[in-house]
mmCIF file of C-alpha atoms in Angstrom:
data_model
loop_
_atom_site.group_PDB
_atom_site.id
_atom_site.type_symbol
_atom_site.label_atom_id
_atom_site.label_comp_id
_atom_site.label_asym_id
_atom_site.label_seq_id
_atom_site.Cartn_x
_atom_site.Cartn_y
_atom_site.Cartn_z
ATOM 1 C CA MET A 1 10.184 -45.283 24.779
ATOM 2 C CA ARG A 2 12.880 -47.492 25.755
ATOM 3 C CA ALA A 3 11.606 -50.027 28.290
ATOM 4 C CA PRO A 4 13.361 -49.411 31.946
ATOM 5 C CA VAL A 5 15.650 -51.794 33.064
ATOM 6 C CA ARG A 6 15.188 -53.425 35.943
ATOM 7 C CA MET A 7 18.579 -53.515 38.159
ATOM 8 C CA GLU A 8 17.499 -56.997 39.394
ATOM 9 C CA ASN A 9 17.318 -58.949 36.410
ATOM 10 C CA ALA A 10 20.785 -57.036 35.267
ATOM 11 C CA LYS A 11 22.414 -57.612 38.751
ATOM 12 C CA GLN A 12 21.420 -61.419 39.157
ATOM 13 C CA GLY A 13 19.449 -63.514 36.442
ATOM 14 C CA GLN A 14 17.736 -66.745 35.950
ATOM 15 C CA ASP A 15 18.087 -69.490 33.640
ATOM 16 C CA GLU A 16 15.276 -70.646 32.247
ATOM 17 C CA LEU A 17 16.356 -73.701 30.393
ATOM 18 C CA SER A 18 17.710 -75.217 33.919
ATOM 19 C CA GLY A 19 15.785 -73.076 36.391
ATOM 20 C CA GLN A 20 19.641 -72.561 37.881
ATOM 21 C CA PRO A 21 20.780 -69.254 39.228
ATOM 22 C CA HIS A 22 22.857 -67.033 36.622
ATOM 23 C CA ASP A 23 25.107 -64.588 38.147
ATOM 24 C CA LEU A 24 26.173 -62.162 35.248
ATOM 25 C CA ARG A 25 28.403 -59.607 37.145
ATOM 26 C CA ASP A 26 31.559 -61.343 36.372
ATOM 27 C CA VAL A 27 30.521 -60.648 32.501
ATOM 28 C CA ALA A 28 29.789 -57.164 32.745
ATOM 29 C CA GLU A 29 33.201 -56.161 34.538
ATOM 30 C CA LYS A 30 34.941 -58.344 32.194
ATOM 31 C CA LEU A 31 33.058 -56.377 29.175
ATOM 32 C CA ARG A 32 33.793 -53.368 31.480
ATOM 33 C CA LEU A 33 37.355 -54.508 31.799
ATOM 34 C CA MET A 34 37.403 -54.616 27.722
ATOM 35 C CA ARG A 35 35.814 -51.334 26.880
ATOM 36 C CA THR A 36 38.345 -49.700 29.513
ATOM 37 C CA THR A 37 41.479 -51.487 27.023
ATOM 38 C CA SER A 38 40.020 -50.464 24.036
ATOM 39 C CA LEU A 39 39.369 -46.839 24.971
ATOM 40 C CA HIS A 40 42.934 -46.378 26.051
ATOM 41 C CA GLN A 41 44.885 -47.619 23.172
ATOM 42 C CA ARG A 42 41.943 -45.601 21.154
ATOM 43 C CA TYR A 43 42.641 -42.260 22.539
ATOM 44 C CA SER A 44 46.090 -42.429 24.212
ATOM 45 C CA GLY A 45 44.703 -42.472 28.033
ATOM 46 C CA LYS A 46 42.858 -39.371 27.818
ATOM 47 C CA PRO A 47 38.921 -39.139 28.426
ATOM 48 C CA ALA A 48 36.929 -40.804 26.021
ATOM 49 C CA PRO A 49 35.123 -38.292 23.876
ATOM 50 C CA ALA A 50 31.121 -38.189 23.500
ATOM 51 C CA LEU A 51 31.055 -40.123 20.332
ATOM 52 C CA PRO A 52 28.360 -37.997 16.959
ATOM 53 C CA SER A 53 25.110 -39.680 17.045
ATOM 54 C CA ARG A 54 23.729 -41.533 14.631
ATOM 55 C CA PHE A 55 20.150 -40.527 15.438
ATOM 56 C CA GLU A 56 20.798 -37.292 15.163
ATOM 57 C CA ILE A 57 22.623 -37.788 12.058
ATOM 58 C CA MET A 58 19.505 -39.698 10.811
ATOM 59 C CA ALA A 59 16.925 -36.506 11.844
ATOM 60 C CA ILE A 60 19.082 -33.716 10.958
ATOM 61 C CA LEU A 61 19.223 -36.142 7.444
ATOM 62 C CA THR A 62 15.374 -36.380 7.129
ATOM 63 C CA ASP A 63 15.047 -32.944 7.675
ATOM 64 C CA VAL A 64 17.443 -31.962 5.202
ATOM 65 C CA ILE A 65 15.219 -34.363 2.636
ATOM 66 C CA GLY A 66 12.305 -32.092 4.447
ATOM 67 C CA VAL A 67 13.125 -28.671 3.028
ATOM 68 C CA LEU A 68 14.560 -29.308 -0.322
ATOM 69 C CA TYR A 69 11.568 -31.347 -0.936
ATOM 70 C CA PRO A 70 8.965 -30.390 1.201
ATOM 71 C CA ARG A 71 5.860 -31.420 -0.385
ATOM 72 C CA HIS A 72 7.527 -35.555 -1.094
ATOM 73 C CA HIS A 73 9.220 -34.918 2.274
ATOM 74 C CA GLY A 74 8.146 -33.054 4.691
ATOM 75 C CA PRO A 75 5.735 -33.262 7.521
ATOM 76 C CA ALA A 76 2.947 -35.056 6.684
ATOM 77 C CA GLY A 77 -0.123 -33.153 5.804
ATOM 78 C CA LEU A 78 1.704 -30.358 4.916
ATOM 79 C CA HIS A 79 -0.570 -27.729 3.567
ATOM 80 C CA PRO A 80 1.028 -25.356 0.160
ATOM 81 C CA ASP A 81 0.500 -22.085 3.230
ATOM 82 C CA GLU A 82 2.551 -24.147 4.780
ATOM 83 C CA VAL A 83 5.957 -24.617 2.891
ATOM 84 C CA ASP A 84 7.815 -21.615 3.359
ATOM 85 C CA GLY A 85 7.331 -21.273 7.074
ATOM 86 C CA TYR A 86 8.399 -25.276 7.733
ATOM 87 C CA VAL A 87 11.448 -24.647 5.429
ATOM 88 C CA ASP A 88 12.178 -21.455 7.630
ATOM 89 C CA LEU A 89 11.898 -22.474 10.499
ATOM 90 C CA THR A 90 13.867 -25.652 10.136
ATOM 91 C CA LEU A 91 16.605 -24.504 7.759
ATOM 92 C CA PRO A 92 18.341 -22.897 11.471
ATOM 93 C CA LEU A 93 17.631 -26.239 12.951
ATOM 94 C CA ILE A 94 19.506 -28.022 10.458
ATOM 95 C CA ARG A 95 22.882 -25.853 10.842
ATOM 96 C CA ASP A 96 22.810 -25.783 14.885
ATOM 97 C CA ARG A 97 21.852 -29.378 14.697
ATOM 98 C CA LEU A 98 24.625 -30.620 12.733
ATOM 99 C CA ALA A 99 27.255 -27.781 13.942
ATOM 100 C CA ARG A 100 27.123 -29.986 17.296
ATOM 101 C CA GLN A 101 27.816 -33.341 15.018
ATOM 102 C CA ILE A 102 31.065 -32.030 13.085
ATOM 103 C CA GLU A 103 32.489 -30.262 16.653
ATOM 104 C CA LEU A 104 31.812 -34.033 18.207
ATOM 105 C CA GLU A 105 33.664 -35.601 15.274
ATOM 106 C CA LEU A 106 36.110 -33.428 15.186
ATOM 107 C CA MET A 107 36.696 -33.917 18.938
ATOM 108 C CA LEU A 108 37.815 -37.531 18.622
ATOM 109 C CA ASP A 109 41.045 -36.140 17.724
ATOM 110 C CA VAL A 110 43.142 -37.228 20.460
ATOM 111 C CA THR A 111 45.065 -34.120 19.751
ATOM 112 C CA ALA A 112 41.795 -32.062 19.049
ATOM 113 C CA ASP A 113 41.348 -28.274 20.754
ATOM 114 C CA PRO A 114 38.036 -27.763 21.393
ATOM 115 C CA VAL A 115 37.049 -24.525 21.000
ATOM 116 C CA LEU A 116 39.016 -24.916 17.645
ATOM 117 C CA CYS A 117 36.326 -28.099 17.128
ATOM 118 C CA ARG A 118 33.168 -25.837 17.988
ATOM 119 C CA GLN A 119 34.348 -23.002 15.444
ATOM 120 C CA ARG A 120 35.734 -25.259 12.634
ATOM 121 C CA GLY A 121 31.325 -26.989 13.464
ATOM 122 C CA ILE A 122 30.356 -23.874 12.909
ATOM 123 C CA GLU A 123 31.782 -23.305 9.826
ATOM 124 C CA ALA A 124 31.761 -26.477 8.316
ATOM 125 C CA ALA A 125 27.369 -26.464 8.851
ATOM 126 C CA ALA A 126 27.049 -22.648 7.168
ATOM 127 C CA SER A 127 28.977 -24.293 4.417
ATOM 128 C CA PHE A 128 26.168 -27.531 3.952
ATOM 129 C CA MET A 129 23.535 -24.308 4.077
ATOM 130 C CA ASP A 130 24.955 -22.683 1.240
ATOM 131 C CA SER A 131 25.498 -25.895 -0.865
ATOM 132 C CA LEU A 132 21.410 -27.086 -0.770
ATOM 133 C CA LEU A 133 21.324 -25.347 -3.475
ATOM 134 C CA ARG A 134 23.474 -26.810 -5.330
ATOM 135 C CA ILE A 135 22.334 -29.797 -3.873
ATOM 136 C CA ARG A 136 18.928 -29.317 -5.459
ATOM 137 C CA ASP A 137 19.602 -27.889 -8.711
ATOM 138 C CA LEU A 138 21.984 -31.403 -9.625
ATOM 139 C CA HIS A 139 18.920 -33.637 -7.546
ATOM 140 C CA ASP A 140 16.533 -31.729 -9.959
ATOM 141 C CA THR A 141 18.439 -33.759 -13.334
ATOM 142 C CA ASP A 142 18.349 -36.543 -11.635
ATOM 143 C CA ILE A 143 15.180 -36.752 -10.882
ATOM 144 C CA THR A 144 14.552 -35.286 -14.692
ATOM 145 C CA ALA A 145 17.267 -37.962 -16.462
ATOM 146 C CA ALA A 146 15.519 -40.685 -14.704
ATOM 147 C CA TYR A 147 12.146 -39.765 -15.496
ATOM 148 C CA ALA A 148 12.910 -40.063 -19.573
ATOM 149 C CA GLY A 149 15.107 -42.848 -19.225
ATOM 150 C CA ASP A 150 12.161 -45.509 -17.491
ATOM 151 C CA PRO A 151 10.016 -46.074 -19.751
ATOM 152 C CA SER A 152 8.082 -47.026 -16.593
ATOM 153 C CA ALA A 153 7.797 -43.921 -14.880
ATOM 154 C CA LYS A 154 4.173 -41.724 -15.115
ATOM 155 C CA SER A 155 5.225 -39.178 -13.864
ATOM 156 C CA LEU A 156 7.923 -37.058 -11.691
ATOM 157 C CA ASP A 157 6.069 -36.913 -8.409
ATOM 158 C CA GLU A 158 6.065 -40.726 -9.239
ATOM 159 C CA VAL A 159 10.245 -41.014 -9.936
ATOM 160 C CA VAL A 160 10.950 -39.337 -6.443
ATOM 161 C CA PHE A 161 8.708 -41.222 -4.471
ATOM 162 C CA CYS A 162 9.390 -44.631 -5.046
ATOM 163 C CA PHE A 163 12.648 -45.109 -7.242
ATOM 164 C CA PRO A 164 15.462 -46.266 -5.059
ATOM 165 C CA GLY A 165 18.285 -45.577 -7.475
ATOM 166 C CA VAL A 166 17.133 -41.170 -7.131
ATOM 167 C CA SER A 167 16.670 -41.858 -3.349
ATOM 168 C CA ALA A 168 19.983 -43.112 -3.173
ATOM 169 C CA VAL A 169 21.652 -40.206 -5.233
ATOM 170 C CA LEU A 170 20.193 -37.175 -3.182
ATOM 171 C CA ARG A 171 21.514 -39.199 0.011
ATOM 172 C CA HIS A 172 24.479 -39.850 -2.088
ATOM 173 C CA ARG A 173 24.857 -35.575 -2.920
ATOM 174 C CA ILE A 174 24.035 -34.933 0.789
ATOM 175 C CA ALA A 175 27.196 -37.046 2.242
ATOM 176 C CA HIS A 176 28.800 -35.472 -0.544
ATOM 177 C CA GLU A 177 29.170 -32.221 0.310
ATOM 178 C CA ILE A 178 29.708 -33.041 3.610
ATOM 179 C CA PHE A 179 32.634 -35.649 2.956
ATOM 180 C CA LEU A 180 33.841 -32.502 1.521
ATOM 181 C CA LEU A 181 33.999 -30.362 4.553
ATOM 182 C CA GLY A 182 36.074 -33.668 6.412
ATOM 183 C CA ALA A 183 33.368 -35.142 8.592
ATOM 184 C CA THR A 184 33.604 -38.221 6.370
ATOM 185 C CA MET A 185 32.240 -40.903 9.520
ATOM 186 C CA ILE A 186 29.125 -38.998 9.347
ATOM 187 C CA ALA A 187 29.224 -38.730 6.051
ATOM 188 C CA ARG A 188 29.695 -42.397 6.222
ATOM 189 C CA VAL A 189 26.835 -42.966 8.397
ATOM 190 C CA ILE A 190 24.130 -41.116 6.023
ATOM 191 C CA SER A 191 25.876 -43.376 2.933
ATOM 192 C CA GLU A 192 25.881 -46.812 4.980
ATOM 193 C CA TYR A 193 22.346 -45.935 5.785
ATOM 194 C CA SER A 194 21.242 -45.364 2.231
ATOM 195 C CA HIS A 195 22.825 -48.831 1.869
ATOM 196 C CA SER A 196 20.583 -50.455 3.694
ATOM 197 C CA VAL A 197 17.406 -48.820 2.446
ATOM 198 C CA THR A 198 17.975 -48.964 -1.546
ATOM 199 C CA GLY A 199 20.790 -51.734 -0.918
ATOM 200 C CA ILE A 200 23.274 -49.169 -3.967
ATOM 201 C CA ASP A 201 26.213 -48.738 -2.069
ATOM 202 C CA ILE A 202 27.797 -45.615 -3.205
ATOM 203 C CA HIS A 203 30.838 -43.352 -1.094
ATOM 204 C CA PRO A 204 30.530 -40.523 0.130
ATOM 205 C CA GLY A 205 33.819 -39.148 -1.418
ATOM 206 C CA ALA A 206 32.796 -40.260 -4.873
ATOM 207 C CA GLN A 207 32.419 -37.585 -7.924
ATOM 208 C CA ILE A 208 28.549 -37.569 -9.869
ATOM 209 C CA ALA A 209 27.699 -35.040 -12.176
ATOM 210 C CA ALA A 210 24.368 -34.234 -14.059
ATOM 211 C CA ALA A 211 21.772 -36.601 -14.696
ATOM 212 C CA CYS A 212 22.844 -40.102 -12.575
ATOM 213 C CA PHE A 213 20.110 -42.217 -13.894
ATOM 214 C CA ILE A 214 20.724 -45.905 -11.359
ATOM 215 C CA ASP A 215 17.729 -48.291 -12.720
ATOM 216 C CA HIS A 216 16.695 -50.493 -9.926
ATOM 217 C CA GLY A 217 19.830 -50.480 -8.778
ATOM 218 C CA THR A 218 21.084 -53.681 -6.082
ATOM 219 C CA GLY A 219 23.633 -53.843 -5.793
ATOM 220 C CA VAL A 220 25.707 -51.226 -7.650
ATOM 221 C CA VAL A 221 28.860 -50.318 -5.544
ATOM 222 C CA ILE A 222 30.371 -46.801 -6.530
ATOM 223 C CA GLY A 223 34.124 -46.675 -4.339
ATOM 224 C CA GLU A 224 35.447 -43.763 -3.459
ATOM 225 C CA THR A 225 37.717 -42.358 -6.312
ATOM 226 C CA ALA A 226 35.635 -43.306 -7.883
ATOM 227 C CA ILE A 227 34.275 -39.958 -10.572
ATOM 228 C CA ILE A 228 31.103 -39.721 -12.660
ATOM 229 C CA GLY A 229 30.402 -37.381 -15.833
ATOM 230 C CA ARG A 230 27.268 -35.636 -16.857
ATOM 231 C CA ASN A 231 24.432 -38.120 -18.076
ATOM 232 C CA VAL A 232 25.094 -41.659 -17.444
ATOM 233 C CA ARG A 233 22.859 -43.910 -16.581
ATOM 234 C CA LEU A 234 23.787 -47.189 -14.449
ATOM 235 C CA TYR A 235 22.256 -50.825 -13.885
ATOM 236 C CA GLN A 236 21.608 -52.947 -10.820
ATOM 237 C CA GLN A 237 25.035 -55.135 -9.360
ATOM 238 C CA VAL A 238 27.313 -52.680 -11.719
ATOM 239 C CA THR A 239 30.538 -52.246 -9.467
ATOM 240 C CA LEU A 240 33.325 -49.075 -9.888
ATOM 241 C CA GLY A 241 34.830 -50.784 -7.661
ATOM 242 C CA ALA A 242 39.113 -51.006 -7.439
ATOM 243 C CA LYS A 243 41.046 -53.214 -8.965
ATOM 244 C CA ARG A 244 43.968 -53.555 -6.102
ATOM 245 C CA PHE A 245 45.058 -52.265 -2.931
ATOM 246 C CA GLU A 246 48.611 -49.725 -2.790
ATOM 247 C CA ALA A 247 50.678 -51.084 0.872
ATOM 248 C CA ASP A 248 53.343 -49.431 2.273
ATOM 249 C CA GLU A 249 56.410 -50.552 2.642
ATOM 250 C CA ASP A 250 55.415 -52.179 6.319
ATOM 251 C CA GLY A 251 52.430 -53.481 4.791
ATOM 252 C CA THR A 252 50.202 -51.198 6.029
ATOM 253 C CA LEU A 253 47.055 -50.319 3.021
ATOM 254 C CA VAL A 254 47.771 -46.587 1.771
ATOM 255 C CA LYS A 255 44.525 -44.588 2.111
ATOM 256 C CA GLY A 256 43.415 -42.057 -0.454
ATOM 257 C CA GLN A 257 45.205 -42.674 -4.161
ATOM 258 C CA PRO A 258 42.477 -42.590 -7.049
ATOM 259 C CA ARG A 259 41.831 -46.186 -7.569
ATOM 260 C CA HIS A 260 38.560 -46.283 -9.054
ATOM 261 C CA PRO A 261 37.059 -46.064 -12.733
ATOM 262 C CA VAL A 262 36.506 -42.548 -14.044
ATOM 263 C CA ILE A 263 32.952 -42.787 -15.726
ATOM 264 C CA GLY A 264 32.863 -40.164 -19.000
ATOM 265 C CA ASP A 265 29.640 -38.327 -19.949
ATOM 266 C CA ASP A 266 27.232 -40.451 -21.615
ATOM 267 C CA VAL A 267 27.829 -43.533 -20.920
ATOM 268 C CA VAL A 268 25.565 -46.575 -20.811
ATOM 269 C CA ILE A 269 27.107 -49.288 -18.618
ATOM 270 C CA TYR A 270 24.271 -52.257 -18.540
ATOM 271 C CA ALA A 271 23.534 -54.855 -15.545
ATOM 272 C CA GLY A 272 25.884 -57.240 -13.629
ATOM 273 C CA ALA A 273 29.382 -54.903 -15.107
ATOM 274 C CA THR A 274 32.472 -54.401 -13.083
ATOM 275 C CA ILE A 275 34.968 -52.135 -13.866
ATOM 276 C CA LEU A 276 37.868 -51.716 -11.600
ATOM 277 C CA GLY A 277 40.532 -49.962 -11.095
ATOM 278 C CA ARG A 278 42.310 -46.632 -12.071
ATOM 279 C CA ILE A 279 40.444 -46.591 -15.756
ATOM 280 C CA THR A 280 38.840 -44.383 -18.079
ATOM 281 C CA ILE A 281 35.377 -44.920 -19.805
ATOM 282 C CA GLY A 282 35.353 -42.593 -22.971
ATOM 283 C CA GLN A 283 32.234 -39.905 -23.527
ATOM 284 C CA GLY A 284 29.233 -42.309 -24.997
ATOM 285 C CA SER A 285 30.388 -45.426 -24.433
ATOM 286 C CA ILE A 286 28.031 -48.280 -23.720
ATOM 287 C CA ILE A 287 29.182 -50.877 -21.632
ATOM 288 C CA GLY A 288 27.260 -54.144 -21.191
ATOM 289 C CA GLY A 289 25.327 -56.628 -19.266
ATOM 290 C CA GLY A 290 28.124 -59.208 -17.356
ATOM 291 C CA VAL A 291 31.504 -56.983 -19.199
ATOM 292 C CA TRP A 292 34.614 -57.541 -16.779
ATOM 293 C CA LEU A 293 36.486 -54.630 -17.826
ATOM 294 C CA THR A 294 40.330 -54.015 -16.397
ATOM 295 C CA ASN A 295 41.482 -51.209 -19.451
ATOM 296 C CA ASP A 296 39.996 -48.102 -20.626
ATOM 297 C CA VAL A 297 38.316 -48.253 -23.014
ATOM 298 C CA PRO A 298 37.695 -45.116 -26.051
ATOM 299 C CA PRO A 299 34.915 -42.428 -26.004
ATOM 300 C CA GLY A 300 32.168 -44.068 -28.175
ATOM 301 C CA SER A 301 33.078 -47.756 -27.472
ATOM 302 C CA ASN A 302 30.408 -50.859 -27.317
ATOM 303 C CA VAL A 303 31.854 -53.397 -25.164
ATOM 304 C CA ILE A 304 30.307 -56.640 -24.883
ATOM 305 C CA GLN A 305 30.483 -60.002 -23.407
ATOM 306 C CA ALA A 306 31.317 -63.045 -26.240
ATOM 307 C CA ARG A 307 27.768 -63.955 -27.418
ATOM 308 C CA PRO A 308 26.563 -67.579 -26.493
ATOM 309 C CA LYS A 309 27.427 -70.866 -28.353
ATOM 310 C CA LEU A 310 23.975 -72.521 -28.970
ATOM 311 C CA THR A 311 23.924 -75.971 -29.573
ATOM 312 C CA THR A 312 20.839 -78.518 -30.595
ATOM 313 C CA LEU A 313 20.421 -81.559 -28.282
ATOM 314 C CA ARG A 314 20.136 -84.700 -30.841
ATOM 315 C CA SER A 315 17.347 -86.584 -28.733
ATOM 316 C CA LYS A 316 18.858 -90.690 -29.068
ATOM 317 C CA GLY A 317 17.149 -92.809 -30.989
#
């Protein structure tokens, strides 16, 4: 629980170093003016709308993961006989709370109609609930791929509980469905939270097919328009990024253009590889560690760095 604010300290603090009174009213007034100016510019002079809640979005995400995998991520101490009741109770709560958050995001548009935003939020949340079956089905293939592809994995339960790459892909699949529904900021909140927890940065717009395995994963970056095929394995520090950003004649960046790689089925990309631009890595290719790529790679290719040269230093005398 947040500690109560002591108003007398907020109005006039005490400088502990000098012992002199420090009046903060001027600072507070200037901050108020800065906020007022910013809100006026952002919302064209209209009253500032309420924002979606990051804390509520995180709570919804926790519940979504809980109903998808209640034994692993449901409430602590959940008995097997209680699983069905927990899922039945939680699903409508997710739907209604998500509808409200989507409504709030849509209302940030200065031209938004409140009635229409509410209806769109309800419809989008219902569509998301329908996607839960697809998310669970896809993510089961990710779990299986991780177990099959990592000799250190002792069980599927260990993969679900412990593998950061599996955790990141699950959160991405949730964020991606919300992104497709037009709630792009909510989706981004989820993806950035996942990034902060796992060290794996996947834009919610990226398209990832079944059986994706990110091994170790720290430092992996996957851009907004990247497309990843089936049964792809990525290792730590892999970047699927943009080579350049297009700008219009005014110098403003052009949004939404395809600018990230397309990775074919059954591709393996080893640690530290950097793949940039709208290029295609053909099916079944292997990209070695540390490789820098900005051109297409044909199917079945094996791309490696130049081999290091060994030089023996002779001792003097």
